[in-house]
């Protein structure tokens, strides 16, 4: 039974039992204390806490979740996954144990032909909390489960709470016996590998006033009304119904894993280390696709950093699998991630049709991250190898904090990747030393405007753009507006193909009249207009930066329409602001320029007396041609500039020997 069919049957069953079907909430959590939705109950938390009145008495849903706290364990075991789905049915002051237990039993044991999951009754076990005689009686008397397959367990196993004061209550769990080949007999108490948990039924009835541990808390009294919260892991259910050993072999994950093995010419099941890498790729690509669909973009902070880490772990493992970790790539030159993204969208698309709708955008984001990380990975891996050799030569087992910091700061190598690679080499990293150096760097960074140059993007992203598109031609010495082509767009620091109205974007043109901030000179403002197949669009430019020599980046907001990479554009600066900016700079340097007219031997630098900065080759003019009567012209060349309207804004003279300064 395919995963999408499992979800469909679950919802259909509970809809027939009078439940409102609630669509999955976004993976991006509303709770400010959390980055993502990490549990099926999270969207219902305000109802369970009594903060809001639920609009229904009964509900059922399939909730998307992402957990990355144990990301390093993904692939090493077959239990851990970053993205998963929880099937749940909910009662808010309606039915309680007498309803939840029969519902669960009927759906599990009803034949597949009749819309159930078809589990054989003789292989199902139940657990209840010690002292919960009510639940025990329902299992024994109403369901007919033999006493020998109902086990009583303690608070650690069969009591649920949130870890803080609030609602809590006993739970009853349903287990499936996979058979003697998976472990010893004795029920869930004896072996939870053989007896696999299928469904957890939580009966919220207590108000807790204090929680000190899983099994140490104070019950203040009963809740105003009793609730039911159940959770069934879709991936684990799929593994059982599809007859596979673990969640990496179910339909939605196996397709990605199998494609990764094909692309890298590996065979799953032959080597443990290879299997781990393939499982990491399959899990992380699936998670990344779902996060991007819910609006998360790669960045260096918060949710964006989690996504970036997932993608970069995937990329590195693919390169290791392909034997290309020393600088190679796929033989065709096309990134592996593009094909794997397409497979992931196909695998998940039946359950989430919106993935097909947004496929181009999802692939654009992932392709860009792969391209940006490729150079970092090539250089960083080579430097890492040198650091490892140096450490071993010293007969040490710890990479220094300085080495880890150099990899991060100079080569853009993430610390989590350094830690992971070091562990693979049997080494550790001086994390405390690394953190100290990072803190010192952050303190220094507050004193300058370096962050403004790169915004939210990795410098490697800009380096890649510069390499692909070449240097931007600056036309601002001669014109205030002109035609151009949009060669790149960035949103949230990540290259994208298009951006809609309201989006904050960074635009790279092949040529521009916009002057970038620098040398004491303010950046130009203005507009970039474009008219593509989707209709006219306009970007209001409020900042211009040059993160790398030759790369001019326009930052602003899409006023209306949709801007698209490759579209023709018309760039126009705000002339009055440009005049003000130039005159503001000229006013500060009037005295210096007056002195320079009298003595050409004293150079006036752009920083001290900014006029119209630009390359000397295009901005130098013959002194005799421009001011033949000026006495300072003897033996000198004049650097001059005018505003776009042609009026003089300022001049400074250098002696011939200082012309290159």
XYZ file of C-alpha atoms in Angstrom:
661
model
C 0.000 0.000 0.000
C 1.507 3.304 -1.106
C 2.034 6.140 1.374
C -0.524 8.395 -0.289
C -3.113 5.608 -0.068
C -2.389 5.080 3.640
C -3.023 8.778 4.293
C -6.162 8.737 2.139
C -7.622 5.709 3.971
C -6.884 7.197 7.374
C -8.664 10.452 6.580
C -11.563 8.715 4.825
C -12.167 6.467 7.835
C -12.275 9.305 10.346
C -14.322 11.537 8.088
C -16.903 8.749 8.059
C -16.779 8.825 11.890
C -17.803 12.496 11.954
C -14.336 14.078 12.092
C -13.473 17.356 10.350
C -10.522 16.831 8.018
C -7.914 19.514 8.774
C -5.202 20.189 6.161
C -1.608 19.937 7.311
C -0.196 23.139 8.733
C 2.960 24.547 7.154
C 6.289 23.147 8.309
C 7.143 26.710 9.350
C 5.930 26.878 12.937
C 3.690 29.669 14.220
C 5.248 29.119 17.643
C 8.089 31.694 18.014
C 10.025 29.260 20.203
C 10.300 26.701 17.385
C 11.705 26.806 13.865
C 9.516 24.025 12.497
C 6.505 21.919 13.362
C 8.116 18.999 15.201
C 5.047 17.056 16.375
C 1.596 16.259 15.090
C -0.075 17.949 18.051
C 1.702 21.271 17.572
C -0.924 23.002 15.363
C -3.605 21.960 17.880
C -1.639 23.195 20.889
C -3.798 26.324 21.502
C -6.895 24.089 21.734
C -5.229 21.560 24.019
C -3.964 24.327 26.323
C -7.390 25.967 26.436
C -6.064 29.166 24.840
C -8.551 28.956 21.961
C -11.889 27.269 21.443
C -11.626 24.615 18.719
C -14.064 25.085 15.805
C -14.835 21.344 15.861
C -15.312 18.573 18.413
C -13.606 15.925 16.284
C -10.765 16.337 13.809
C -8.303 14.252 11.794
C -5.195 15.287 9.900
C -1.896 14.229 8.348
C 0.673 16.706 9.667
C 4.070 17.377 8.096
C 6.930 17.529 10.621
C 10.680 18.212 10.554
C 13.132 17.359 13.344
C 16.864 17.929 12.986
C 18.166 17.726 16.553
C 19.634 14.294 15.812
C 20.590 14.983 12.201
C 23.985 13.306 12.691
C 22.189 10.012 13.394
C 20.254 10.078 10.135
C 21.372 7.216 7.932
C 23.468 5.601 10.657
C 20.334 3.966 12.011
C 17.179 3.122 10.098
C 14.958 4.825 12.685
C 15.961 8.470 12.369
C 14.552 10.777 9.714
C 14.343 14.550 9.428
C 10.990 14.770 7.585
C 8.047 12.641 8.645
C 4.262 12.748 8.741
C 1.935 12.099 11.661
C -1.580 10.777 11.141
C -3.813 11.858 14.006
C -7.402 11.893 15.197
C -8.509 14.374 17.823
C -11.363 14.759 20.252
C -11.914 18.012 22.114
C -14.276 17.217 24.963
C -16.124 14.639 22.859
C -15.229 10.909 22.929
C -12.505 9.576 25.199
C -10.982 6.126 25.772
C -14.250 4.367 24.968
C -14.158 5.905 21.470
C -10.480 6.208 20.632
C -9.535 2.567 21.292
C -12.344 0.995 19.181
C -11.682 3.477 16.335
C -8.005 2.535 16.222
C -8.664 -1.210 16.418
C -11.294 -1.158 13.676
C -9.161 0.798 11.202
C -6.085 -1.348 11.835
C -7.823 -4.712 11.548
C -10.476 -4.030 8.913
C -9.570 -5.686 5.612
C -7.896 -3.654 2.892
C -10.861 -4.485 0.639
C -13.162 -2.740 3.128
C -10.972 0.343 3.492
C -8.845 -0.714 6.456
C -5.185 -1.633 6.848
C -5.665 -5.364 7.201
C -3.420 -6.096 10.192
C -3.887 -9.645 11.547
C -5.410 -9.358 15.024
C -3.182 -12.068 16.485
C -0.058 -9.969 15.859
C -1.236 -6.817 17.636
C -0.353 -5.959 21.255
C -1.431 -3.069 23.510
C 0.151 -1.294 26.450
C -1.572 0.805 29.122
C -0.380 2.822 32.104
C -0.104 1.015 35.449
C -3.365 1.732 37.238
C -5.341 2.602 34.092
C -7.919 -0.123 34.642
C -10.422 1.640 32.383
C -8.214 1.337 29.279
C -7.212 -2.236 30.235
C -10.867 -3.227 30.496
C -11.732 -1.731 27.116
C -8.942 -3.696 25.446
C -9.871 -6.938 27.220
C -13.672 -6.780 27.309
C -14.724 -4.661 24.328
C -11.922 -5.353 21.855
C -11.365 -8.938 22.994
C -7.577 -8.709 23.173
C -6.152 -11.513 25.365
C -4.770 -10.368 28.730
C -1.424 -11.878 27.728
C -1.088 -9.267 24.950
C -1.984 -6.261 27.138
C 1.024 -4.997 29.092
C 1.000 -2.437 31.907
C 3.928 -0.010 31.852
C 5.204 2.928 33.899
C 5.067 6.698 33.534
C 8.177 6.850 31.333
C 6.495 4.739 28.682
C 2.791 5.385 29.026
C 2.182 8.912 30.269
C 2.284 11.966 28.015
C 2.967 15.605 28.819
C 4.698 18.517 27.078
C 7.624 18.718 29.498
C 6.174 21.824 31.151
C 3.118 22.645 33.230
C -0.048 22.053 31.219
C -2.206 19.158 30.076
C -1.141 15.535 30.473
C -2.564 12.081 30.667
C -2.065 8.348 30.299
C -1.611 6.780 26.903
C -2.228 3.410 25.342
C 0.082 2.210 22.574
C -0.555 -0.394 19.894
C 2.337 -2.595 18.732
C 2.792 -4.973 15.806
C 4.748 -8.213 16.217
C 7.085 -8.502 13.217
C 8.068 -12.070 14.096
C 10.862 -14.049 15.796
C 13.416 -13.129 13.097
C 13.366 -9.560 14.492
C 13.997 -10.387 18.160
C 12.960 -12.212 21.266
C 9.464 -12.953 22.497
C 7.824 -11.174 25.409
C 5.942 -8.235 23.932
C 6.957 -4.551 23.804
C 8.453 -4.738 27.297
C 10.960 -7.297 26.043
C 11.917 -6.007 22.568
C 10.711 -2.879 20.789
C 12.571 -3.806 17.616
C 10.502 -6.940 17.133
C 7.340 -5.350 18.558
C 7.054 -2.096 16.633
C 4.864 0.757 17.879
C 2.129 1.522 15.356
C -0.197 3.980 17.089
C -0.121 6.034 20.295
C -3.442 7.032 21.872
C -3.099 9.844 24.411
C -5.915 10.546 26.873
C -5.494 14.071 28.213
C -7.269 14.332 31.545
C -4.874 15.992 34.034
C -3.762 19.547 34.637
C -0.080 19.451 35.637
C 1.252 22.242 37.863
C 4.925 21.298 37.683
C 7.047 18.945 35.570
C 10.522 17.888 36.647
C 11.049 14.798 34.495
C 9.172 12.388 32.248
C 8.055 10.448 35.306
C 8.237 13.202 37.937
C 5.451 15.805 37.934
C 2.614 17.226 40.039
C -1.047 16.816 39.089
C -3.021 19.894 40.090
C -6.379 18.407 39.184
C -8.561 17.309 36.268
C -8.811 19.289 33.027
C -12.082 21.187 32.408
C -12.785 18.700 29.618
C -10.991 15.596 28.411
C -9.206 15.433 25.055
C -7.873 12.690 22.821
C -4.647 13.115 20.840
C -3.465 10.162 18.758
C -0.384 9.790 16.604
C 0.530 7.260 13.919
C 3.785 7.672 11.989
C 3.039 7.422 8.257
C 6.538 6.281 7.343
C 6.592 3.470 9.918
C 3.090 2.413 8.859
C 4.230 2.351 5.232
C 7.222 0.151 6.111
C 4.893 -2.427 7.702
C 2.255 -2.353 4.954
C 4.844 -2.437 2.164
C 6.730 -5.335 3.742
C 10.103 -3.587 4.002
C 12.506 -3.506 6.924
C 12.742 0.225 7.545
C 11.547 3.703 6.605
C 14.318 4.210 4.032
C 12.885 1.435 1.891
C 9.317 2.766 1.650
C 8.009 4.154 -1.636
C 8.584 7.876 -1.045
C 12.164 7.464 0.183
C 13.371 4.416 -1.734
C 12.802 6.065 -5.114
C 15.245 8.836 -4.169
C 17.748 6.413 -2.632
C 17.615 4.134 -5.676
C 18.165 7.064 -8.040
C 21.110 8.291 -5.960
C 22.654 4.811 -6.166
C 22.154 4.781 -9.936
C 23.671 8.236 -10.452
C 26.726 7.459 -8.330
C 27.073 3.882 -9.628
C 26.697 2.380 -6.171
C 24.763 -0.630 -4.900
C 22.644 -0.324 -1.786
C 23.147 -3.126 0.726
C 26.689 -3.995 -0.256
C 28.638 -1.731 2.108
C 27.560 -0.095 5.394
C 29.323 3.207 4.749
C 27.765 3.471 1.285
C 24.340 2.626 2.706
C 24.639 5.388 5.309
C 25.540 7.966 2.649
C 22.669 6.904 0.386
C 20.204 7.080 3.270
C 21.422 10.578 4.188
C 20.906 11.751 0.604
C 17.438 10.218 0.309
C 16.254 11.649 3.629
C 17.732 15.117 3.186
C 16.586 15.656 -0.405
C 13.013 14.752 0.555
C 13.137 17.109 3.539
C 14.643 19.946 1.488
C 11.931 19.694 -1.161
C 9.196 19.916 1.466
C 10.843 22.847 3.270
C 11.281 24.858 0.077
C 7.664 24.163 -0.850
C 6.674 25.764 2.458
C 8.711 28.891 1.723
C 12.056 28.206 3.384
C 15.154 29.342 1.435
C 18.818 28.516 2.127
C 20.597 31.102 4.264
C 23.040 31.346 7.140
C 20.444 31.799 9.865
C 17.603 29.913 11.564
C 15.371 27.899 9.205
C 17.433 28.806 6.178
C 20.552 27.429 7.832
C 18.826 24.116 8.573
C 17.815 23.831 4.921
C 21.296 24.781 3.751
C 22.801 22.153 6.025
C 20.468 19.471 4.684
C 21.350 20.352 1.101
C 25.088 20.557 1.697
C 25.173 17.245 3.547
C 23.389 15.726 0.553
C 25.782 17.295 -1.949
C 28.872 16.179 -0.084
C 27.636 12.609 0.335
C 26.804 12.435 -3.355
C 30.309 13.560 -4.274
C 31.803 10.995 -1.895
C 29.637 8.281 -3.394
C 30.642 9.287 -6.906
C 34.322 9.372 -5.990
C 34.379 13.034 -6.959
C 35.132 14.616 -3.605
C 38.456 15.957 -4.869
C 36.954 18.325 -7.374
C 34.978 16.280 -9.867
C 31.309 16.293 -10.548
C 28.862 14.199 -12.444
C 30.250 13.088 -15.797
C 27.724 15.126 -17.756
C 28.441 18.276 -15.778
C 24.817 18.368 -14.622
C 24.322 18.352 -10.862
C 22.980 15.182 -9.302
C 20.659 17.214 -7.102
C 18.525 18.322 -10.048
C 17.602 14.749 -10.947
C 17.080 13.734 -7.329
C 14.824 16.729 -6.752
C 12.682 15.665 -9.688
C 12.436 12.126 -8.289
C 11.498 13.442 -4.832
C 8.776 15.649 -6.310
C 7.436 12.685 -8.250
C 7.515 10.442 -5.171
C 5.710 12.939 -2.923
C 3.562 14.579 -5.584
C 0.577 12.231 -5.326
C 0.040 13.281 -1.737
C 1.164 16.885 -2.293
C 0.098 18.007 -5.820
C 1.447 21.499 -5.136
C 4.960 20.100 -5.526
C 4.318 19.596 -9.249
C 2.988 23.138 -9.513
C 6.086 24.598 -7.860
C 8.633 22.149 -9.281
C 10.556 24.729 -11.306
C 11.010 27.019 -8.313
C 12.067 24.161 -6.030
C 14.622 22.908 -8.545
C 15.961 26.415 -9.143
C 16.662 26.902 -5.435
C 18.360 23.515 -5.061
C 20.360 23.841 -8.289
C 21.661 27.225 -7.155
C 22.719 25.896 -3.770
C 24.507 22.970 -5.379
C 26.351 25.259 -7.780
C 27.311 27.675 -5.008
C 28.591 24.918 -2.739
C 30.606 23.102 -5.406
C 33.551 25.499 -5.302
C 33.482 25.679 -1.514
C 33.542 21.909 -1.271
C 36.430 21.497 -3.720
C 38.661 24.042 -2.030
C 37.625 23.254 1.531
C 38.178 19.519 1.160
C 41.708 20.050 -0.130
C 42.541 22.403 2.761
C 40.936 20.000 5.231
C 43.133 17.160 3.974
C 46.225 19.281 4.576
C 45.021 20.066 8.118
C 44.473 16.360 8.816
C 47.972 15.474 7.586
C 49.482 18.233 9.719
C 47.571 17.032 12.798
C 48.677 13.428 12.335
C 52.252 14.481 11.709
C 52.176 16.010 15.187
C 50.748 12.740 16.538
C 47.682 14.673 17.698
C 44.027 13.663 17.518
C 42.418 17.115 17.584
C 42.124 19.635 14.756
C 42.816 23.066 16.209
C 40.155 25.726 16.515
C 42.300 27.933 14.276
C 42.288 25.322 11.504
C 38.518 24.926 11.737
C 38.107 28.706 11.777
C 40.316 29.116 8.698
C 38.227 26.555 6.836
C 35.061 28.407 7.802
C 36.214 32.001 7.478
C 38.519 31.817 4.455
C 37.033 28.969 2.453
C 33.388 29.024 3.560
C 33.541 25.493 4.950
C 30.705 24.947 7.496
C 31.843 23.876 10.966
C 29.316 21.029 11.068
C 30.912 19.612 7.917
C 34.389 19.935 9.451
C 33.167 18.081 12.550
C 31.626 15.341 10.453
C 34.672 14.886 8.230
C 37.004 14.919 11.224
C 34.991 12.155 12.877
C 35.302 10.092 9.695
C 39.086 10.432 10.036
C 39.027 9.424 13.703
C 39.733 12.988 14.845
C 37.921 15.577 16.926
C 37.844 19.375 16.616
C 38.632 22.043 19.195
C 35.110 23.468 19.061
C 35.700 25.809 22.002
C 38.648 27.405 20.201
C 36.603 27.695 17.025
C 33.689 29.349 18.851
C 36.047 31.810 20.527
C 37.532 32.877 17.195
C 34.057 33.186 15.724
C 32.982 35.426 18.598
C 36.013 37.645 18.045
C 35.217 37.884 14.368
C 31.618 38.870 15.071
C 32.807 41.611 17.387
C 35.045 42.984 14.634
C 32.287 42.707 12.088
C 30.106 45.106 14.068
C 32.627 47.841 13.373
C 32.390 47.762 9.599
C 29.829 47.425 6.847
C 31.092 44.181 5.365
C 27.774 42.474 5.979
C 26.011 45.034 3.829
C 28.101 44.020 0.851
C 26.902 40.433 0.802
C 23.479 40.693 2.424
C 22.137 37.228 3.189
C 24.122 35.476 0.470
C 27.309 33.456 0.747
C 30.215 35.175 -0.979
C 30.503 31.941 -2.974
C 27.111 32.720 -4.517
C 28.436 36.033 -5.815
C 31.672 34.440 -6.954
C 29.660 31.922 -8.955
C 27.563 34.695 -10.534
C 30.659 36.653 -11.472
C 32.217 33.561 -13.017
C 29.103 32.732 -15.032
C 28.003 36.201 -16.142
C 31.291 38.107 -16.219
C 31.921 41.654 -15.055
C 29.106 44.180 -15.173
C 29.663 47.083 -17.558
C 29.272 50.398 -15.727
C 27.704 53.056 -18.007
C 27.142 55.729 -15.378
C 29.891 58.051 -16.613
C 27.932 58.763 -19.765
C 24.248 58.178 -19.059
C 21.590 58.166 -16.375
C 19.516 55.394 -17.951
C 19.880 52.632 -20.469
C 18.881 49.225 -21.708
C 20.228 46.081 -20.062
C 19.516 42.397 -19.476
C 18.757 40.754 -16.132
C 21.481 38.119 -15.779
C 20.688 37.040 -12.210
C 18.126 37.424 -9.417
C 18.591 36.605 -5.741
C 15.936 36.331 -3.060
C 17.023 35.703 0.511
C 20.593 35.380 -0.705
C 19.714 32.509 -3.049
C 19.583 32.694 -6.859
C 16.018 32.367 -8.192
C 14.582 32.400 -11.694
C 11.791 34.873 -10.956
C 10.395 37.082 -8.207
C 6.845 38.361 -7.767
C 5.457 41.666 -6.522
C 6.443 42.450 -2.946
C 9.606 40.349 -3.047
C 12.869 41.790 -1.790
C 15.432 41.004 -4.451
C 19.003 41.550 -5.560
C 19.304 42.143 -9.309
C 22.418 41.747 -11.447
C 22.369 43.369 -14.895
C 24.870 42.927 -17.695
C 25.317 46.732 -17.782
C 24.126 49.476 -15.460
C 24.180 53.237 -14.883
C 23.777 52.691 -11.114
C 26.761 53.639 -8.976
C 27.554 51.268 -6.093
C 28.258 52.559 -2.594
C 31.960 53.019 -1.902
C 34.757 55.459 -1.183
C 32.463 57.708 0.824
C 30.037 57.909 -2.105
C 26.386 56.996 -1.583
C 24.719 54.442 -3.827
C 22.318 55.519 -6.560
C 18.596 54.920 -6.233
C 16.158 54.419 -9.079
C 14.116 51.812 -10.929
C 14.642 48.779 -13.129
C 11.777 48.197 -15.545
C 11.191 45.005 -17.486
C 8.554 43.634 -19.814
C 8.648 39.844 -20.169
C 6.119 37.259 -21.270
C 4.381 37.657 -17.929
C 3.804 41.370 -18.494
C 5.491 44.566 -17.253
C 7.287 44.656 -13.924
C 9.315 47.163 -11.940
C 11.935 46.977 -9.202
C 12.480 49.965 -6.936
C 16.239 50.102 -6.289
C 17.180 51.431 -2.839
C 20.742 50.156 -2.504
C 23.596 49.207 -4.817
C 26.636 47.240 -3.657
C 29.758 45.743 -5.175
C 30.390 42.545 -3.149
C 33.182 41.560 -5.541
C 35.189 43.702 -7.969
C 33.266 43.891 -11.221
C 29.955 42.659 -9.797
C 27.327 45.358 -9.211
C 24.250 44.211 -7.288
C 21.036 46.269 -7.194
C 18.859 45.706 -4.135
C 15.235 46.641 -3.845
C 11.609 45.530 -3.953
C 9.464 44.351 -6.850
C 6.773 47.045 -7.032
C 4.506 45.143 -9.409
C 4.577 42.306 -11.898
C 7.098 39.477 -11.972
C 10.761 39.978 -12.844
C 12.511 37.090 -14.565
C 16.128 36.174 -15.213
C 17.066 36.695 -18.856
C 14.490 39.421 -19.473
C 15.431 42.706 -21.177
C 15.329 45.649 -18.784
C 15.571 49.428 -18.651
C 17.623 50.796 -15.752
C 17.167 54.416 -14.692
C 18.729 56.244 -11.768
C 17.064 58.935 -9.701
C 18.962 61.949 -11.103
C 18.078 64.479 -8.408
C 19.308 62.155 -5.685
C 22.483 61.524 -7.652
C 23.120 65.284 -7.869
C 22.526 65.648 -4.135
C 24.869 62.775 -3.350
C 27.645 64.160 -5.528
C 27.234 67.718 -4.215
C 27.209 66.417 -0.637
C 30.530 64.749 -1.232
C 31.899 67.774 -3.114
C 31.041 70.122 -0.263
C 33.206 68.102 2.077
C 36.172 68.364 -0.253
C 35.972 71.981 -1.489
C 38.989 73.118 0.476
C 41.024 70.176 -0.653
C 40.135 70.791 -4.284
C 40.970 74.496 -4.012
C 44.399 73.577 -2.781
C 44.813 71.103 -5.604
C 44.090 73.728 -8.244
C 46.972 75.716 -6.869
C 49.347 72.839 -6.434
C 49.081 69.895 -8.771
C 51.828 68.139 -6.856
C 49.388 67.372 -4.005
C 47.084 64.482 -4.910
C 43.488 64.541 -3.727
C 42.220 61.010 -3.112
C 38.709 59.833 -3.810
C 38.178 59.033 -0.149
C 39.250 62.498 1.015
C 37.622 64.478 -1.797
C 35.144 62.230 -3.557
C 33.924 63.469 -6.910
C 32.774 60.786 -9.331
C 34.732 57.596 -8.624
C 35.580 55.345 -11.511
C 38.412 53.556 -13.281
C 41.237 55.874 -14.203
C 41.301 54.602 -17.768
C 37.810 55.958 -18.454
C 37.742 58.988 -16.164
C 41.027 60.743 -16.885
C 40.749 63.647 -19.272
C 43.370 65.805 -20.861
C 43.985 68.710 -18.510
C 44.818 71.053 -21.324
C 41.699 70.069 -23.207
C 39.366 70.583 -20.285
C 40.918 73.647 -18.612
C 43.758 74.980 -20.787
C 44.017 78.180 -18.751
C 44.340 76.424 -15.418
C 47.935 76.936 -14.139
C 47.767 73.618 -12.371
C 47.642 71.849 -15.724
C 51.332 72.090 -16.297
C 52.757 68.570 -16.230
C 49.566 67.049 -14.872
C 46.406 65.204 -15.890
C 43.012 66.049 -14.532
C 40.445 63.571 -13.247
C 37.068 65.035 -13.862
C 33.508 63.934 -13.663
C 30.138 65.386 -14.354
C 26.634 64.551 -13.313
C 24.341 62.938 -15.860
C 22.939 66.401 -16.660
C 26.377 67.570 -17.727
C 27.024 70.108 -14.969
C 30.410 70.086 -13.238
C 30.505 68.544 -9.818
C 34.138 68.724 -8.935
C 37.662 68.157 -10.144
C 40.953 67.248 -8.599
C 44.413 67.368 -10.130
C 47.248 64.922 -9.693
C 50.754 65.332 -10.907
C 51.617 63.002 -13.749
C 53.611 60.828 -11.387
C 50.588 60.438 -9.143
C 48.123 59.662 -11.876
C 47.743 56.061 -10.899
C 46.945 56.780 -7.265
